[in-house]
XYZ file of C-alpha atoms in Angstrom:
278
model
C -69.738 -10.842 7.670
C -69.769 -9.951 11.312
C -68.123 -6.690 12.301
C -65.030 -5.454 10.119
C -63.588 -2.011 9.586
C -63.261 -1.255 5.513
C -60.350 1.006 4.572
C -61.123 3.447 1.551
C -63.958 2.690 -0.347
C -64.743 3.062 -4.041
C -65.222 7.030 -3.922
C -66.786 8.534 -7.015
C -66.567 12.140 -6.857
C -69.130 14.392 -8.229
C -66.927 18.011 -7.410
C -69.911 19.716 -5.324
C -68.904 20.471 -1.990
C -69.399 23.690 0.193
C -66.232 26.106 0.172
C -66.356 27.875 3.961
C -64.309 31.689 4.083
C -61.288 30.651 6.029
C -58.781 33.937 7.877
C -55.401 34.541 9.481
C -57.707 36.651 11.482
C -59.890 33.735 12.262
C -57.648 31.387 12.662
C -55.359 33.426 15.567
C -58.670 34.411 17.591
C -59.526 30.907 17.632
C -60.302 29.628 20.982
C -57.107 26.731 22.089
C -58.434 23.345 23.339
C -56.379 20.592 23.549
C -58.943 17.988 23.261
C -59.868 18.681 19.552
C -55.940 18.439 18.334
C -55.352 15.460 20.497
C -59.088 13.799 18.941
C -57.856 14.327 15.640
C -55.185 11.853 16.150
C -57.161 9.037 17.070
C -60.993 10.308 15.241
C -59.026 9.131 11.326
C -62.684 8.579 10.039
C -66.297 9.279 10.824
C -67.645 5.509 11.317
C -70.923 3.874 10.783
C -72.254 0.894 12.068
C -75.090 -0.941 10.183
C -76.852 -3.793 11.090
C -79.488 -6.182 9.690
C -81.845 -5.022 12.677
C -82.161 -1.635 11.356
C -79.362 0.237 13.696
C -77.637 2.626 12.705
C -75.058 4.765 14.878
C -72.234 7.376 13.802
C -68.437 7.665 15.425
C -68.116 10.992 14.316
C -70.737 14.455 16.294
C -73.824 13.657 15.293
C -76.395 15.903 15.678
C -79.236 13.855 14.554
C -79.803 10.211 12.897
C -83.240 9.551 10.809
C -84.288 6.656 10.663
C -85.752 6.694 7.248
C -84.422 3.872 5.261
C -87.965 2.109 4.180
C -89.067 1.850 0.388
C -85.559 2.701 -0.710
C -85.402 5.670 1.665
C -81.907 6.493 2.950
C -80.718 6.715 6.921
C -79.677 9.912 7.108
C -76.794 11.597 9.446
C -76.538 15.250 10.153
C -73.248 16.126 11.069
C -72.146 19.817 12.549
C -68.607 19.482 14.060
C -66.096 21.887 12.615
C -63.400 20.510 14.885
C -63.996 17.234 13.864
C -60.525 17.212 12.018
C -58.559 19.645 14.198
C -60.138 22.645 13.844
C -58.983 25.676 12.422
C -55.593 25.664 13.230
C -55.856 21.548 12.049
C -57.927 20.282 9.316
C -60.976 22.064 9.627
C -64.045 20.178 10.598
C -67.656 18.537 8.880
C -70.778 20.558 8.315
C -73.122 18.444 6.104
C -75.309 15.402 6.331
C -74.756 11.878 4.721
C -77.198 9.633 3.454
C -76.729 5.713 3.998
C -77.989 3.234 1.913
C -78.068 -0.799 3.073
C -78.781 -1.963 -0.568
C -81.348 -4.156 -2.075
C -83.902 -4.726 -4.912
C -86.012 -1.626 -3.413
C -82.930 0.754 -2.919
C -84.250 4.192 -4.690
C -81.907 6.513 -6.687
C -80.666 9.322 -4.278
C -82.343 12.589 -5.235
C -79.009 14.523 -5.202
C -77.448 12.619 -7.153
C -80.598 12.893 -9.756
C -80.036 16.265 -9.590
C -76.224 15.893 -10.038
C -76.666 13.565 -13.214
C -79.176 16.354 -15.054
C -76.737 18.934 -14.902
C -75.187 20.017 -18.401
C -71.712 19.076 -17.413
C -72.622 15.488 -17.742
C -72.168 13.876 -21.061
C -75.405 13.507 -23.147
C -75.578 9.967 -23.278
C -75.195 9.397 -18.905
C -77.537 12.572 -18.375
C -80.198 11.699 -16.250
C -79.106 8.110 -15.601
C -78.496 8.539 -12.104
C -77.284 4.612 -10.602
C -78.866 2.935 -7.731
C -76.178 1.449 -6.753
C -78.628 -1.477 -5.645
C -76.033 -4.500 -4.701
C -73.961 -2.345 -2.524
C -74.172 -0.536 0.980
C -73.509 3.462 -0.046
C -73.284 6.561 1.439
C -74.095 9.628 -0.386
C -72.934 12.945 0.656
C -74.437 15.892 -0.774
C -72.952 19.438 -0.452
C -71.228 19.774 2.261
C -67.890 21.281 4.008
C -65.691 18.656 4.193
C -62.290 20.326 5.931
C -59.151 22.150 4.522
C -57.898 19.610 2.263
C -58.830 19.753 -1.588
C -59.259 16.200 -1.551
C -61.880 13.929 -0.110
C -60.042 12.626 3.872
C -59.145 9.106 3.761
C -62.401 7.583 4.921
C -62.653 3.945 6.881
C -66.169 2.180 7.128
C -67.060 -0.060 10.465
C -69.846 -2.110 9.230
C -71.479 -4.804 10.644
C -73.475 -7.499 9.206
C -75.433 -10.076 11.167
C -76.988 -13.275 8.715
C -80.050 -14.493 10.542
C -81.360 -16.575 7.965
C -81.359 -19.405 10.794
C -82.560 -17.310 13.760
C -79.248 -17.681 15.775
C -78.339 -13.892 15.809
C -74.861 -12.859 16.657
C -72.567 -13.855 18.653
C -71.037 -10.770 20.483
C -70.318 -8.167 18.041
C -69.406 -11.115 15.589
C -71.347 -13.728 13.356
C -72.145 -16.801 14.131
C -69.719 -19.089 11.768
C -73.011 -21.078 11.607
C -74.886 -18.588 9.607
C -72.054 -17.979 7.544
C -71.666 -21.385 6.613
C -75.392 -21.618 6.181
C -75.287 -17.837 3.666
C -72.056 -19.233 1.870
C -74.286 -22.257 0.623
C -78.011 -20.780 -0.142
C -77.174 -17.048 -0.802
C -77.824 -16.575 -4.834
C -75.892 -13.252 -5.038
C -72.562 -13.914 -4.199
C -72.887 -17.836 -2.468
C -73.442 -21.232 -3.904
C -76.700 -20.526 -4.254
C -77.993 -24.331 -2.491
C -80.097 -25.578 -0.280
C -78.469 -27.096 2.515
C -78.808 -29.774 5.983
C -79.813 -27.352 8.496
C -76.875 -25.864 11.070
C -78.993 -24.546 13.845
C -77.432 -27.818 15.994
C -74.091 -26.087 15.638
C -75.002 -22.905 15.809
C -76.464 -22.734 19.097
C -73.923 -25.131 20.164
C -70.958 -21.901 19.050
C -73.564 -19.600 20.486
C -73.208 -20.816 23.789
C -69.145 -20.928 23.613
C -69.374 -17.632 22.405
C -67.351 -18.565 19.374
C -68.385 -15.796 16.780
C -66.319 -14.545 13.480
C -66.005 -11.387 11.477
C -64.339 -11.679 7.982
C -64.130 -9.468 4.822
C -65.121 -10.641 1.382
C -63.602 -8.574 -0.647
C -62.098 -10.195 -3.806
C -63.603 -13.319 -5.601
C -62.619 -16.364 -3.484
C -63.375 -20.322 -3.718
C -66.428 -21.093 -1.522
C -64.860 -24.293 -0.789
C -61.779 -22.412 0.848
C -63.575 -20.164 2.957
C -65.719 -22.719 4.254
C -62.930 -25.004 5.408
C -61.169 -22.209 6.751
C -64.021 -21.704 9.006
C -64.632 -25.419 9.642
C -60.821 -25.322 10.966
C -61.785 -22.126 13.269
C -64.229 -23.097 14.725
C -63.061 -27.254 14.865
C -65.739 -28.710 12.639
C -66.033 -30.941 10.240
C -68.383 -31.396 6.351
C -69.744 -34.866 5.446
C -72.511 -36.679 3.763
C -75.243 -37.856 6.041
C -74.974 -41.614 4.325
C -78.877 -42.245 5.738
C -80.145 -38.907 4.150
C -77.780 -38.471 1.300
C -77.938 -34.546 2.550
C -74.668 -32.343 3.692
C -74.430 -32.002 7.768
C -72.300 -30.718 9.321
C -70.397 -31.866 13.113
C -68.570 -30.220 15.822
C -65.396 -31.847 16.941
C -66.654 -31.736 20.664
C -66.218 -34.318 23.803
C -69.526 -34.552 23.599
C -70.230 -38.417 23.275
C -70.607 -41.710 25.207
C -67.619 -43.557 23.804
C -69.379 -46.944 25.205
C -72.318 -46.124 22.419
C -69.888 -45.313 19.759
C -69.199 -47.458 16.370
C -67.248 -49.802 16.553
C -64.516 -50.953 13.647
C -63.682 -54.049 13.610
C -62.441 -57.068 11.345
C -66.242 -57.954 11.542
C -67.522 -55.336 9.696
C -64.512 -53.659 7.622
C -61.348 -54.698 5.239
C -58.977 -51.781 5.591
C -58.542 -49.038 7.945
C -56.510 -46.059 7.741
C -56.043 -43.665 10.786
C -54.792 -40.285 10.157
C -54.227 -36.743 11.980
C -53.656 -33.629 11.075
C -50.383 -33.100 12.989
């Protein structure tokens, strides 16, 4: 939720990538530049940035970006930078062009991969099973040169993912904690899966304060957790509406007449208790 950087993925290697002739020769001729060694040091990954809008942007030298992904159609990201790790002299660099995929019901099959899964290397029973990898966001790189190293680079993920169920939008680069709260209850994926009081009071309330979030969910957690932990960020509070019988949710705000407020008294109540949290 929001905008978070995700270190090493689930990789799942399929051994078909582009071998480039590499020389002494080649490598002595090659043309110094400082800039490329000193990028290398702070370009660790080729980042994408996806959002619910359709945007998609890359980190790394892109020469062009289609913007394909309808009917299960992948983004796809043509990359031709062969100094993107250092060069010759370095790493070596990315030739090759990756293929994005936001998930969803309509996500196709990528037709690489079909191609990969028919080959006679592939035991009998998985050949031409190709997955869709459907619930996920995944990117799919088909041949390509991926630098010096025979292993895949360490590879980081900026994603960004803006719930807009209630029309609020995002807050900055972030979330609003109001459409989290709102996609923790009613999403029937990976939420509670119920229908909930409405939050757009809040929401545009932590809109205008600018108070947004980005968090991972990345390991099986207790809904109730996260959502208090975001109550306490963002200084709110869960009850039930006793007129509507219906969760709401309120903002601990000065934003009250304290001559119109409820009064406790020995009138109307037995037993008070008055606590704080510190």
């Amino acid at each position: 939720m929001g905008r978070c950087l995700i270190k090493s993925p689930i990789i799942s290697y399929f051994g078909d990538f582009r071998s480039e002739i590499y020389t002494e020769e080649y490598a002595a001729h090659a043309n110094f530049n400082a800039w490329p060694l000193v990028r290398s040091l702070i370009m660790e990954y080729i980042g994408m940035t996806f959002t619910g809008h359709g945007k998609t942007e890359s980190k790394g030298r892109a020469t062009s970006v289609s913007k394909r992904a309808q009917n299960g159609q992948p983004y796809e990201i043509n990359i031709n930078d062969y100094n993107l790790f250092g060069g010759p002299d370095e790493q070596g660099g990315f030739d090759g062009t990756m293929h994005i995929y936001l998930g969803g019901n309509n996500q196709g099959t990528d037709a690489w991969m079909v191609n990969q899964m028919n080959k006679d290397s592939v035991q009998e029973d998985l050949r031409g099973l190709p997955p869709a990898y459907k619930p996920f966001v995944s990117i799919v790189v088909p041949t390509a040169y991926i630098g010096k190293q025979s292993t895949i680079p360490e590879t980081w993920i900026e994603m960004q993912n803006i719930p807009n169920r209630l029309g609020l939008g995002a807050v900055g680069e972030d979330a609003n904690p109001a459409e989290v709260l709102f996609e923790l209850h009613v999403n029937n994926d990976w939420g509670l899966g119920e229908s909930e009081e409405s939050l757009i009071k809040i929401g545009k309330t932590l809109s205008d304060e600018g108070v947004g979030i980005s968090i991972q969910l990345s390991s099986k957690t207790e809904a109730k957790d996260l959502i208090n932990n975001i109550l306490t960020h963002i200084n709110a509070y869960k009850f039930m509406d006793t007129a509507t019988g219906k969760m709401s949710f309120k903002l601990v705000r000065d934003d009250y007449d304290p001559a119109t407020a409820f009064l406790l008294d020995i009138s109307n109540c037995s037993n008070v208790e008055f606590t704080r949290p510190d």
